[in-house]
Coordinates of C-alpha atoms and ligand atoms in Angstrom, one line a residue:
Chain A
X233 CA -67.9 11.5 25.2
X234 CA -70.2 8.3 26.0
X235 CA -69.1 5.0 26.7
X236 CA -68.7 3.4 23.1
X237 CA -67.2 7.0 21.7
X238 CA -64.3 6.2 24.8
X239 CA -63.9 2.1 24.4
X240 CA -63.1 3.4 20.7
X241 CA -60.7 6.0 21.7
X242 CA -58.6 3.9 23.9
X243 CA -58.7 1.0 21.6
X244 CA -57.1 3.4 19.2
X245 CA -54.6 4.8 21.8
X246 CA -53.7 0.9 22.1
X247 CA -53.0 0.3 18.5
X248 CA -50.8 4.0 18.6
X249 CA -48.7 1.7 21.3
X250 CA -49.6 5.0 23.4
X251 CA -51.1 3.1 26.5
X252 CA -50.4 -1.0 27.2
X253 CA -54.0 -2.1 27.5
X254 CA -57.7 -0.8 27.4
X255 CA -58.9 -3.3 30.7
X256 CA -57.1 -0.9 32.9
X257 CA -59.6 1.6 31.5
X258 CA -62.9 -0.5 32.0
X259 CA -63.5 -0.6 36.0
X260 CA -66.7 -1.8 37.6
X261 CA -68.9 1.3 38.4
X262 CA -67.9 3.6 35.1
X263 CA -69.4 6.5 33.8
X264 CA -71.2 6.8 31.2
X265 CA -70.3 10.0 30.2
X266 CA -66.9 11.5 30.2
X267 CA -65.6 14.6 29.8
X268 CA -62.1 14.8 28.1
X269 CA -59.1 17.5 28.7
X270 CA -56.6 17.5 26.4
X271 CA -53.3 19.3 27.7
X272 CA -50.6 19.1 25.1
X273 CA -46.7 19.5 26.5
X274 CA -43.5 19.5 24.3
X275 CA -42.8 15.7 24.2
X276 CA -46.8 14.3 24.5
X277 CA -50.3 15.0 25.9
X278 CA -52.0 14.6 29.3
X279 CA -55.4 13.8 28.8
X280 CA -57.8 14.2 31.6
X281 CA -61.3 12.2 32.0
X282 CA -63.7 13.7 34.6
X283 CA -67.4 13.3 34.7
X284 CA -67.7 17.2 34.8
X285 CA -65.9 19.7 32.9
X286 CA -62.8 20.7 34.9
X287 CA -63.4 24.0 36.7
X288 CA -60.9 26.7 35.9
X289 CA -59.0 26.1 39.1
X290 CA -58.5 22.2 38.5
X291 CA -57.9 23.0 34.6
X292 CA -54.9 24.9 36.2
X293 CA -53.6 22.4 38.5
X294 CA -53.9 20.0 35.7
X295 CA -51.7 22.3 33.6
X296 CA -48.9 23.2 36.1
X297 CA -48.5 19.0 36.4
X298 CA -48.4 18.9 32.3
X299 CA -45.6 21.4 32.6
X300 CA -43.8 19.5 35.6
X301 CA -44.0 16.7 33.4
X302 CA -42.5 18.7 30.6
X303 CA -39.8 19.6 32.3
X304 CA -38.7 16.5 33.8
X305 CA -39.4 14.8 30.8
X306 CA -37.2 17.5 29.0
X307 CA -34.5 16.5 31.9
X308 CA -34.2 13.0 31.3
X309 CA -33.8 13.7 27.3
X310 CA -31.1 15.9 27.4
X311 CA -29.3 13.4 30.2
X312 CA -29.7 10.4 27.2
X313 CA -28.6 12.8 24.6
X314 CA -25.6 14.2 26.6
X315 CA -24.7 10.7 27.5
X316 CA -25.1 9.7 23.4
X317 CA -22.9 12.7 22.5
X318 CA -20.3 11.9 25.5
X319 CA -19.7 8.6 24.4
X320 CA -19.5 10.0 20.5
X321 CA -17.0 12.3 21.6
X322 CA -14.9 9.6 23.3
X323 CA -15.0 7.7 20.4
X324 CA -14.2 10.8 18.3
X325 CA -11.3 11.1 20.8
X326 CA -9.7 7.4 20.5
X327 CA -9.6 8.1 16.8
X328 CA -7.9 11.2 16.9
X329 CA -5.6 10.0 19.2
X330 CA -4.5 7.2 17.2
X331 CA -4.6 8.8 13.9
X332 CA -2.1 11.8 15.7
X333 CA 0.0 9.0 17.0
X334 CA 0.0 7.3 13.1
X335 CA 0.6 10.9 11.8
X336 CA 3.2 11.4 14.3
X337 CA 4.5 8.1 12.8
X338 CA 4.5 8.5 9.4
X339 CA 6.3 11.7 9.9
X340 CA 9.1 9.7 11.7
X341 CA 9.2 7.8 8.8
X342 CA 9.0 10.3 5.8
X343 CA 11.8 12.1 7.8
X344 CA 13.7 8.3 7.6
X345 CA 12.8 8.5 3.7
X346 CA 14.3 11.9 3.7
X347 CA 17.2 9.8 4.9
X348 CA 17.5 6.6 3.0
X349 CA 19.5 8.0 0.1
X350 CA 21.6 10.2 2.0
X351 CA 22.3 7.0 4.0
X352 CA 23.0 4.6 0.9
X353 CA 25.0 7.3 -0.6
X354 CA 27.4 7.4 2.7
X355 CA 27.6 3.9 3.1
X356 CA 28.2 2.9 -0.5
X357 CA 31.2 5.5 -1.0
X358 CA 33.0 3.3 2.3
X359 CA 32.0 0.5 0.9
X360 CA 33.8 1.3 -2.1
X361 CA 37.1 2.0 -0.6
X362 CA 36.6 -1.7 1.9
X363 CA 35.9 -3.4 -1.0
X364 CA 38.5 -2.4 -3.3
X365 CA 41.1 -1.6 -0.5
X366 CA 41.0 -5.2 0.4
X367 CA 40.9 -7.0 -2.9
X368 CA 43.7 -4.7 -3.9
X369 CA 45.4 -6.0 -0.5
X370 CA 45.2 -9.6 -1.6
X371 CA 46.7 -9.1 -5.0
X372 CA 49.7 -7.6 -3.4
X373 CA 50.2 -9.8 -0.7
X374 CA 50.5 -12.2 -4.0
X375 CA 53.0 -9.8 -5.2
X376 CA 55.2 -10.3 -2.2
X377 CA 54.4 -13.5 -1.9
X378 CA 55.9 -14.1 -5.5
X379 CA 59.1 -11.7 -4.7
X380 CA 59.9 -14.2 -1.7
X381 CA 59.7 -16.9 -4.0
X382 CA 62.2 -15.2 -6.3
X383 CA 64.5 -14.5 -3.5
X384 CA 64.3 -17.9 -2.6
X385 CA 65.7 -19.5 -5.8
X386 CA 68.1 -17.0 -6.4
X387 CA 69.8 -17.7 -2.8
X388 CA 69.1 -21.4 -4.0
X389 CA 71.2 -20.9 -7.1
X390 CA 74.1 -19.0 -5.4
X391 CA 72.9 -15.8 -7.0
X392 CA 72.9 -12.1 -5.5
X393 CA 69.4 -11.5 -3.9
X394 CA 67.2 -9.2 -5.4
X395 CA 67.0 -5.8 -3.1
X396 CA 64.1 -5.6 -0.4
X397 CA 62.7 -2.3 -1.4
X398 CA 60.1 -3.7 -3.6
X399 CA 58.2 -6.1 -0.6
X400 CA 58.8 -3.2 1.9
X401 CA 57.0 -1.2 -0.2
X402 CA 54.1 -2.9 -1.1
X403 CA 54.0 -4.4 3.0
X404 CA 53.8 -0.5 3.7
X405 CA 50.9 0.0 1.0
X406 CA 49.2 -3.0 2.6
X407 CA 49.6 -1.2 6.3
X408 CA 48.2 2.2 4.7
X409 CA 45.1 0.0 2.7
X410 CA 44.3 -1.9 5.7
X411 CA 44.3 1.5 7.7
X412 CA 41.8 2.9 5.6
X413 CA 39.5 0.1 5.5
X414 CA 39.3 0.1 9.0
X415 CA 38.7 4.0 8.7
X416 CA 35.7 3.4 6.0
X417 CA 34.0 0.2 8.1
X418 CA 33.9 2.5 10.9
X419 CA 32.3 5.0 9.1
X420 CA 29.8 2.7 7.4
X421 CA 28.9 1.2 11.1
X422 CA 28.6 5.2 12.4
X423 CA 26.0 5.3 9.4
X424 CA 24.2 2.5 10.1
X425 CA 24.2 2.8 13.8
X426 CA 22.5 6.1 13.9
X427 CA 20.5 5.3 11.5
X428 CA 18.6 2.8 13.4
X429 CA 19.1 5.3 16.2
X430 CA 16.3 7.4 14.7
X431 CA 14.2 4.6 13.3
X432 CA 13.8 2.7 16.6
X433 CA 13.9 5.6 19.1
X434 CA 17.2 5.2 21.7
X435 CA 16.4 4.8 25.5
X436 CA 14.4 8.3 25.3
X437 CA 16.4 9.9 28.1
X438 CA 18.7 13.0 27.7
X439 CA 22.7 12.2 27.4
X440 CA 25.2 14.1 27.2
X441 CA 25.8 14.7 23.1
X442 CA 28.6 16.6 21.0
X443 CA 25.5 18.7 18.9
X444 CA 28.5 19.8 16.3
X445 CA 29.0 16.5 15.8
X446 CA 25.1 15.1 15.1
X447 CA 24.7 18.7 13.2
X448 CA 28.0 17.9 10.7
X449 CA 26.4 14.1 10.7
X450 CA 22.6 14.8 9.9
X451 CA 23.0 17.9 7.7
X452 CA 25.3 15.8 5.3
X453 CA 22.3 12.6 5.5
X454 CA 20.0 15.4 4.8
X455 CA 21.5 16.9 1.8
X456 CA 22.6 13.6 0.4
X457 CA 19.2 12.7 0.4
X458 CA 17.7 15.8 -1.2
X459 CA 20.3 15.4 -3.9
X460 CA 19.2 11.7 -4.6
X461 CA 15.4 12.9 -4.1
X462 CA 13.5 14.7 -7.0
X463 CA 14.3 17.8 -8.1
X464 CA 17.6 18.6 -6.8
X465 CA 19.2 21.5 -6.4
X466 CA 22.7 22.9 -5.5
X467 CA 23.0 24.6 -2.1
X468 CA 26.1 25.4 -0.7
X469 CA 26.1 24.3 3.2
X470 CA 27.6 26.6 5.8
X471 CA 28.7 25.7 9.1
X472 CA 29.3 27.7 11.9
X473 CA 30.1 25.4 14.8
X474 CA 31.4 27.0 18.5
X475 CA 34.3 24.9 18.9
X476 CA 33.6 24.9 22.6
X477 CA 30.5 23.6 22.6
X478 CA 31.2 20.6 24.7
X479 CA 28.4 18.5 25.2
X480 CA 24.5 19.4 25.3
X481 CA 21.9 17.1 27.1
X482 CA 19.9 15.6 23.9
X483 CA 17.5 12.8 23.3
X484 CA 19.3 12.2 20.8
X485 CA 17.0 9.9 18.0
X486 CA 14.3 13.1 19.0
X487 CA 16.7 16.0 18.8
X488 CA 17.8 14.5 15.1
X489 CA 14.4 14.8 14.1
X490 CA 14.8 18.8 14.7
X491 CA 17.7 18.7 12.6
X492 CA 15.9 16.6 9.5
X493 CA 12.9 18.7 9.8
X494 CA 14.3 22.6 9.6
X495 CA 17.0 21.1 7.0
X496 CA 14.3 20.0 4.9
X497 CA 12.4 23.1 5.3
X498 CA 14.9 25.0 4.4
X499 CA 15.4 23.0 1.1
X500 CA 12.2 22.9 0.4
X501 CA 12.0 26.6 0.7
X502 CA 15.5 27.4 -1.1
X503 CA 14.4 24.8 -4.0
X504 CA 11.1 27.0 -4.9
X505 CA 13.3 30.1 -5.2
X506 CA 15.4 28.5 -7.5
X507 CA 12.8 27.3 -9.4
X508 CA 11.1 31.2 -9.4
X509 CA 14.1 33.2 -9.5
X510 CA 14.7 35.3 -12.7
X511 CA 18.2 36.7 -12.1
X512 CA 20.1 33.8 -13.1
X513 CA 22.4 34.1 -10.0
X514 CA 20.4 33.2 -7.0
X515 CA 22.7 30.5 -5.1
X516 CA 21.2 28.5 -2.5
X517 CA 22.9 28.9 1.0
X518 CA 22.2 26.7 4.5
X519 CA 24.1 28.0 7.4
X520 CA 24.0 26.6 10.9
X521 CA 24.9 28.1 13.5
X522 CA 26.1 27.0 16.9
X523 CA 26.8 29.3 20.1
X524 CA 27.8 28.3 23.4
X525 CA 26.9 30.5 26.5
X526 CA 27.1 30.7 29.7
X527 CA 23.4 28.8 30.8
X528 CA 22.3 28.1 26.9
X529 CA 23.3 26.9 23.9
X530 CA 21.7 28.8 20.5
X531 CA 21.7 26.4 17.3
X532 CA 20.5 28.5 14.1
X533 CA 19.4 27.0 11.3
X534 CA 18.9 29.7 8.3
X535 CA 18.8 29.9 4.4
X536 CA 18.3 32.3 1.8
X537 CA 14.8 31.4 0.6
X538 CA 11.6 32.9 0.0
X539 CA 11.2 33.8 3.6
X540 CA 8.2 33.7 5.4
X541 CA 4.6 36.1 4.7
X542 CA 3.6 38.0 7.7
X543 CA 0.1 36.7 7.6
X544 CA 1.3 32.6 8.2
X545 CA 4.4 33.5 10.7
X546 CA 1.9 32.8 13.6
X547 CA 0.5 29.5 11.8
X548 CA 3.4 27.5 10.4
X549 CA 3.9 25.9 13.9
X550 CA 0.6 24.5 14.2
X551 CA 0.1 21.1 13.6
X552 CA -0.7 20.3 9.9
X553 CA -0.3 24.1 8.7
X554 CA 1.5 23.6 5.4
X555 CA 1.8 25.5 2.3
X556 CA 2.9 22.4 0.3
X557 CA 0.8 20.8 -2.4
X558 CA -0.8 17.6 -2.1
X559 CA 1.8 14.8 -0.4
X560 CA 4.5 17.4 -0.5
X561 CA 3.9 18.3 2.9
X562 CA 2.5 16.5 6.3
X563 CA 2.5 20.4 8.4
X564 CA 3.6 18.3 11.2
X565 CA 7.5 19.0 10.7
X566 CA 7.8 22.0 12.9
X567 CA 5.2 21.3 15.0
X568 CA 6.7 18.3 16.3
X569 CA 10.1 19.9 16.2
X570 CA 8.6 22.3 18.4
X571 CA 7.0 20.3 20.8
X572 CA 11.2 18.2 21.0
X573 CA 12.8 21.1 21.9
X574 CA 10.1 22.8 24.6
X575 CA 10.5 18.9 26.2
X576 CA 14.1 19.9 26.3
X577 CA 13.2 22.9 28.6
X578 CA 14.3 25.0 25.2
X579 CA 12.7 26.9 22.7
X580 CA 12.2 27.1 19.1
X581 CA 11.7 30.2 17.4
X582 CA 11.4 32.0 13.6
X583 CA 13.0 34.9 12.7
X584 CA 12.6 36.2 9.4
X585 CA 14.9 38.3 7.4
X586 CA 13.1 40.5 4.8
X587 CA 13.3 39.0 1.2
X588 CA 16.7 37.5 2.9
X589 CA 15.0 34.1 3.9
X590 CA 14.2 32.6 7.4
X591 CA 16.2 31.8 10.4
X592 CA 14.8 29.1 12.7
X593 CA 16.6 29.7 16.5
X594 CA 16.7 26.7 19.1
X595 CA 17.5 27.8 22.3
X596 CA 18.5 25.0 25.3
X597 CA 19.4 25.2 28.5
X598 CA 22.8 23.7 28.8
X599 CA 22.6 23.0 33.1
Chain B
X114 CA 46.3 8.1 -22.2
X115 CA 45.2 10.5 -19.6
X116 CA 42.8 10.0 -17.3
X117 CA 40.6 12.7 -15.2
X118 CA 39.3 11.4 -11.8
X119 CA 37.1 13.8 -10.4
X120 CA 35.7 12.4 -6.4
X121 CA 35.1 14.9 -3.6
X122 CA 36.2 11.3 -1.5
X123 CA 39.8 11.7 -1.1
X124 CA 40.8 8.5 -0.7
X125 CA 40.2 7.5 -4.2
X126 CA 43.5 8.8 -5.3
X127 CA 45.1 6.0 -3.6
X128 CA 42.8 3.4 -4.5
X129 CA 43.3 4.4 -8.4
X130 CA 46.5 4.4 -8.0
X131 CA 47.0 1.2 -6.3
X132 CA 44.3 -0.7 -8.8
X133 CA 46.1 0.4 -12.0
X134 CA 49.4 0.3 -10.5
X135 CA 50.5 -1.8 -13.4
X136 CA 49.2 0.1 -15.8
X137 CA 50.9 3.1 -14.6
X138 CA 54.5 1.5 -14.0
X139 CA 54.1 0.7 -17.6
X140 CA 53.1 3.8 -18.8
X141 CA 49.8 2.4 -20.5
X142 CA 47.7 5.0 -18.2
X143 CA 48.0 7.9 -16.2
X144 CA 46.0 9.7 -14.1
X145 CA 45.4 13.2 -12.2
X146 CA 42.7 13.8 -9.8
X147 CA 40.5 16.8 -9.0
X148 CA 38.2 16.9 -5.6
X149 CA 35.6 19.0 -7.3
X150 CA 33.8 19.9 -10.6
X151 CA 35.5 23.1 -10.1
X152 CA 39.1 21.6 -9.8
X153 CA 38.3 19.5 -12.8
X154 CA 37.5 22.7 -14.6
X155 CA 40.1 24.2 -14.2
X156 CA 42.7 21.3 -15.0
X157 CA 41.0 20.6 -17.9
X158 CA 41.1 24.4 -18.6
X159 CA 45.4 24.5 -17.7
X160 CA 46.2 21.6 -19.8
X161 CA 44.1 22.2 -23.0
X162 CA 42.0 19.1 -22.8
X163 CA 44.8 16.6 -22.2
X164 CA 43.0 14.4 -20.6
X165 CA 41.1 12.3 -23.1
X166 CA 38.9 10.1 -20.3
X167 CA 37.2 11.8 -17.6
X168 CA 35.5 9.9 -14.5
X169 CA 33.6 11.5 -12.4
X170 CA 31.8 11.0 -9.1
X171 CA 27.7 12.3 -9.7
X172 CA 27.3 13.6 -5.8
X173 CA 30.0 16.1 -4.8
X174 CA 29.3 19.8 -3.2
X175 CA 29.7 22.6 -5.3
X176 CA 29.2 21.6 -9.4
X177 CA 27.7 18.3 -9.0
X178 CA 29.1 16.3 -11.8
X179 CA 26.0 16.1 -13.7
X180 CA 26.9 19.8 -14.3
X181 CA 30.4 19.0 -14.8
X182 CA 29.2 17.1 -17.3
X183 CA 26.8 19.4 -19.3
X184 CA 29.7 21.9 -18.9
X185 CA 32.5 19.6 -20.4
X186 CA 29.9 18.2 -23.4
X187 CA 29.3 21.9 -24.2
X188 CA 32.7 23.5 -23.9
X189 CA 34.6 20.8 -25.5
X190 CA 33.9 19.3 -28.8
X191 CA 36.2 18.3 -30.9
X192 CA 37.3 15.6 -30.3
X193 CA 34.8 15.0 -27.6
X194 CA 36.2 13.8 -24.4
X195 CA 34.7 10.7 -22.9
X196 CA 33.0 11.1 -19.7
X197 CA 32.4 7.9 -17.6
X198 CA 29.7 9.1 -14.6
X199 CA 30.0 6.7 -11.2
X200 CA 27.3 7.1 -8.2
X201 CA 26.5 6.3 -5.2
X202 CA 22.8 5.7 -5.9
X203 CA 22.1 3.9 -8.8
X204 CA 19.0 5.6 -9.5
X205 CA 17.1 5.7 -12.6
X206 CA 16.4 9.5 -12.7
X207 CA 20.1 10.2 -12.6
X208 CA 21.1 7.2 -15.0
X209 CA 18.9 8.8 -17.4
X210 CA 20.0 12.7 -16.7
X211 CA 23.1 11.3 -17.3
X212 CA 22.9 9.4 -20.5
X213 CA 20.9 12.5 -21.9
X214 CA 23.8 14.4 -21.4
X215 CA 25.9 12.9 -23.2
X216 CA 27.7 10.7 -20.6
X217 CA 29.7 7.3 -22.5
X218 CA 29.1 4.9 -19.5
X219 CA 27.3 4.9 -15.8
X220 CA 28.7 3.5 -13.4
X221 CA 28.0 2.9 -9.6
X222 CA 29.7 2.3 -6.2
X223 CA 31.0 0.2 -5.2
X224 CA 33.3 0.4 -7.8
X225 CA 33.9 -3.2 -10.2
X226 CA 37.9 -2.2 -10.9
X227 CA 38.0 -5.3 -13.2
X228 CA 35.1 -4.3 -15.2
X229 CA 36.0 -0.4 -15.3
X230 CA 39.6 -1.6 -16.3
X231 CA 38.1 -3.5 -19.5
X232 CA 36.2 -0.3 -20.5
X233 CA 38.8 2.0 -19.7
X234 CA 41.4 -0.3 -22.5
X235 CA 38.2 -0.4 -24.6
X236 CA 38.2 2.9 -25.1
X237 CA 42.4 3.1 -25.1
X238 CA 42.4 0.8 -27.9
X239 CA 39.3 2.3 -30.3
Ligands
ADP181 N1 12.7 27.7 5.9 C1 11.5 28.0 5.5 N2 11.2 29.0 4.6 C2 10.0 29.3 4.2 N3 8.9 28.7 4.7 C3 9.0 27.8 5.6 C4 10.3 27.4 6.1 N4 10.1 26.4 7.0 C5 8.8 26.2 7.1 N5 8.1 27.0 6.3 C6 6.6 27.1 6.1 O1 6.0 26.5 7.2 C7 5.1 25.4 6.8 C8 5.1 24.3 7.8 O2 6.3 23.6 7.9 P1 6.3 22.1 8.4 O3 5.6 22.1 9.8 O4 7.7 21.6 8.4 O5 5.4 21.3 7.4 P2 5.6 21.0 5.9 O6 7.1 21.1 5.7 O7 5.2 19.5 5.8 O8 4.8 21.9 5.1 C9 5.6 25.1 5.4 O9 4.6 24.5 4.6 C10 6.1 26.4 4.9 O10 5.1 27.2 4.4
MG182 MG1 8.7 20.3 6.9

């Protein structure tokens, strides 16, 4: 390559952007003949100008430092690209994290939707009787109120009195109706009180609970809000409570959850055989079971559904596994249920009964 | 006339009783109660359709009284009895089950006694 041939070349490697400047190039006493070497590696080219062809020796030398240069080149690519890929994975991370959390969430908050009618159902029916009760209270209070008044002008006018009976028998009705509308408000305030319980999360430590107690009180929340939700269906609701259970450290607002999830399950389940079953007799039964023993406590939560297939038994725990269409189902009911009870030292397991339905068993340490 | 009041809530005996306590001294109403669809089956069964008003309660375990009410509508027809429906949820879907089922009135809890008493002798006096 003479002189012009190489100003050419370099002025051309300058416009590529593949060298800064041609003066570096142009020194004082320059040949004016050059030999070039071009030695191609993965990521460019080494090009070598002598004044003689390299010698085979030198062409090597020149080759091995191409392939250093490879290889370190190589190096410091796959350190940006792992660096690129670490912070997409972070970022991949943060967003999985918060859509779980949101998930988590929105779960909390279908289960509270579960809940709502169950919940306006039991506090409208007390409502009714404090309501009524009362007004009903004042009307006879009038009543005797009016009979005094009676008594009064008769004594006035020198005439026998009329008998007593009739005001101590409407004061004991008023005793009786003021009874029961203490007996409803405190059921309305039970309602309500454990119903933010499970909306707002209670101090999130373990206390000392009656379980028969939240079971009898979430089960009935559970099926009152199935029977207000779509498609209803009768199912006749079995319990089987130890009557000395005495009292199970629960996080309560969490342990609820379990309670709201496998009842809903269950219904779920129970409401597709009825929907499928031919026979004409099928009746939809929950039973929960409690047992007391000596280091655990075994809650059973079972129905007489479709069961469970072999080939899903192993899934239906995992997060998001669900076999309901579209909004139907989040597949984050027993998954969370089961990740509540192991952080209650317990476990949660299925048991399926051939074409007899499933049987969801909580264990828990009771010590 | 005789009145059918059909509530799993036990309580609402006394609360009938006491709100049309007038009405019953004077012998213008009377009233039985059943605590389930199945109870109100079988009293309307034992008295040969005595009861000319039935009210029932929609959410109850066993035959909800939406059945109760498809049940009655179909067995007995002539003269058909009148069947007042009262719910705790005063949703549409079951207004609507409801009034396709022949029900005469919906009502909901908690319970206007003034306004169910005005029905009630509207339907006394037709
Ligand atoms: N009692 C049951 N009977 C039959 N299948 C059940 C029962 N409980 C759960 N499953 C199955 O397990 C799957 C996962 O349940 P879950 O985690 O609660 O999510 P989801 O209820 O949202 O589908 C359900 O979709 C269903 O296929
Ligand atoms: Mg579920």
């Amino acid at each position: 390559m003479n002189e012009a041939a190489f100003a050419e070349y370099t002025k051309n490697l300058v416009q590529q952007g593949a060298v800064g400047s041609d003066e570096k190039y142009v020194t004082e006493n320059r040949p004016t003949d050059l030999y070039l070497h071009f030695l191609p590696f993965l990521q460019g080219m080494l090009y070598v100008g002598n004044d003689a062809p390299l010698k085979e020796q030198e062409l090597q030398l020149v080759q091995n430092l191409a392939e250093a240069f490879s290889t370190a080149y190589a190096r410091y690519e796959d350190f940006t690209k792992l660096e690129a890929a670490k912070s997409a994975v972070e970022a991949a991370m943060d967003e999985l994290r918060a859509t779980q959390s949101q998930l988590v969430q929105q779960e909390k908050l279908a289960s509270l939707g579960q809940l709502t009618a169950g919940i306006a159902h039991e506090i409208k029916n007390p409502l009714n009787f404090v309501n009524n009760f009362s007004e009903v209270s004042i009307e006879m209070i009038e009543e005797v109120l009016e009979e005094r008044e009676k008594t009064r002008l008769s004594d006035r006018l020198g005439r026998e009195s009329t008998d007593g009976t009739l005001v101590d028998d409407i004061l004991k009705d008023i005793k009786v109706n003021l009874q029961k509308i203490h007996k409803h408000g405190t059921r309305a305030n039970g309602i309500v009180t454990s119903m933010l319980l499970h909306a707002r999360g209670g101090s999130g430590k373990k206390e000392p609970t009656d379980l028969n107690a939240l079971v009898r009180e979430y089960v009935n929340l559970c099926f009152h809000g199935m029977r207000a939700g779509k498609n209803p269906i009768h199912v006749e609701i079995v319990l089987d409570l130890d009557t000395e259970m005495g009292l199970t450290p629960l996080v309560k607002e969490d342990f609820t959850r379990v309670i709201i999830n496998l009842c809903t399950n269950a219904f779920d389940a129970m409401r597709s055989k009825s929907i499928s079953d031919q026979s004409g007799n099928y009746v939809p039964r929950l039973r929960i079971t409690t047992k007391k023993e000596a280091q655990t406590m075994t809650m059973v939560v079972e129905d007489n559904g479709p069961g469970i297939p072999d080939e899903i038994k192993d899934k239906i725990m995992q997060p998001f596994f669900t076999t309901k269409k579209g909004t139907e189902g989040t597949g984050l009911g027993l998954s969370i249920s089961h990740d509540i009870v192991k952080a209650h030292g317990g476990s949660l397991n299925v048991e399926i009964k051939e074409s007899e339905g499933s049987a969801f068993v909580i264990q828990l340490p009771i010590v | 006339m005789k009145i059918l009041v059909v509530d799993d809530e036990k309580d609402i005996q006394a609360l009938f009783e006491q709100r049309f306590r007038k009405e019953i001294r004077s012998g213008e109403m009377e009233f039985a109660f059943a605590f389930s669809g199945e109870e109100a089956l079988i009293f309307l069964e034992d008295s040969g359709q005595e009861a000319v008003l039935i009210l029932s309660d929609i959410n109850m375990p066993g035959i909800s009284g939406l059945e109760l009410l498809r049940r009655i509508k179909e067995k007995y027809k002539e003269p058909p009895p009148i069947v007042m429906m009262i719910t705790a949820y005063g949703d549409n879907d079951n207004h609507q089950t409801a009034m396709h089922l022949g029900a005469n009135d919906f009502l909901t809890k908690p319970l206007d006694f003034n306004f169910l008493k005005e029905q009630l002798k509207g339907y006394l006096h037709d």
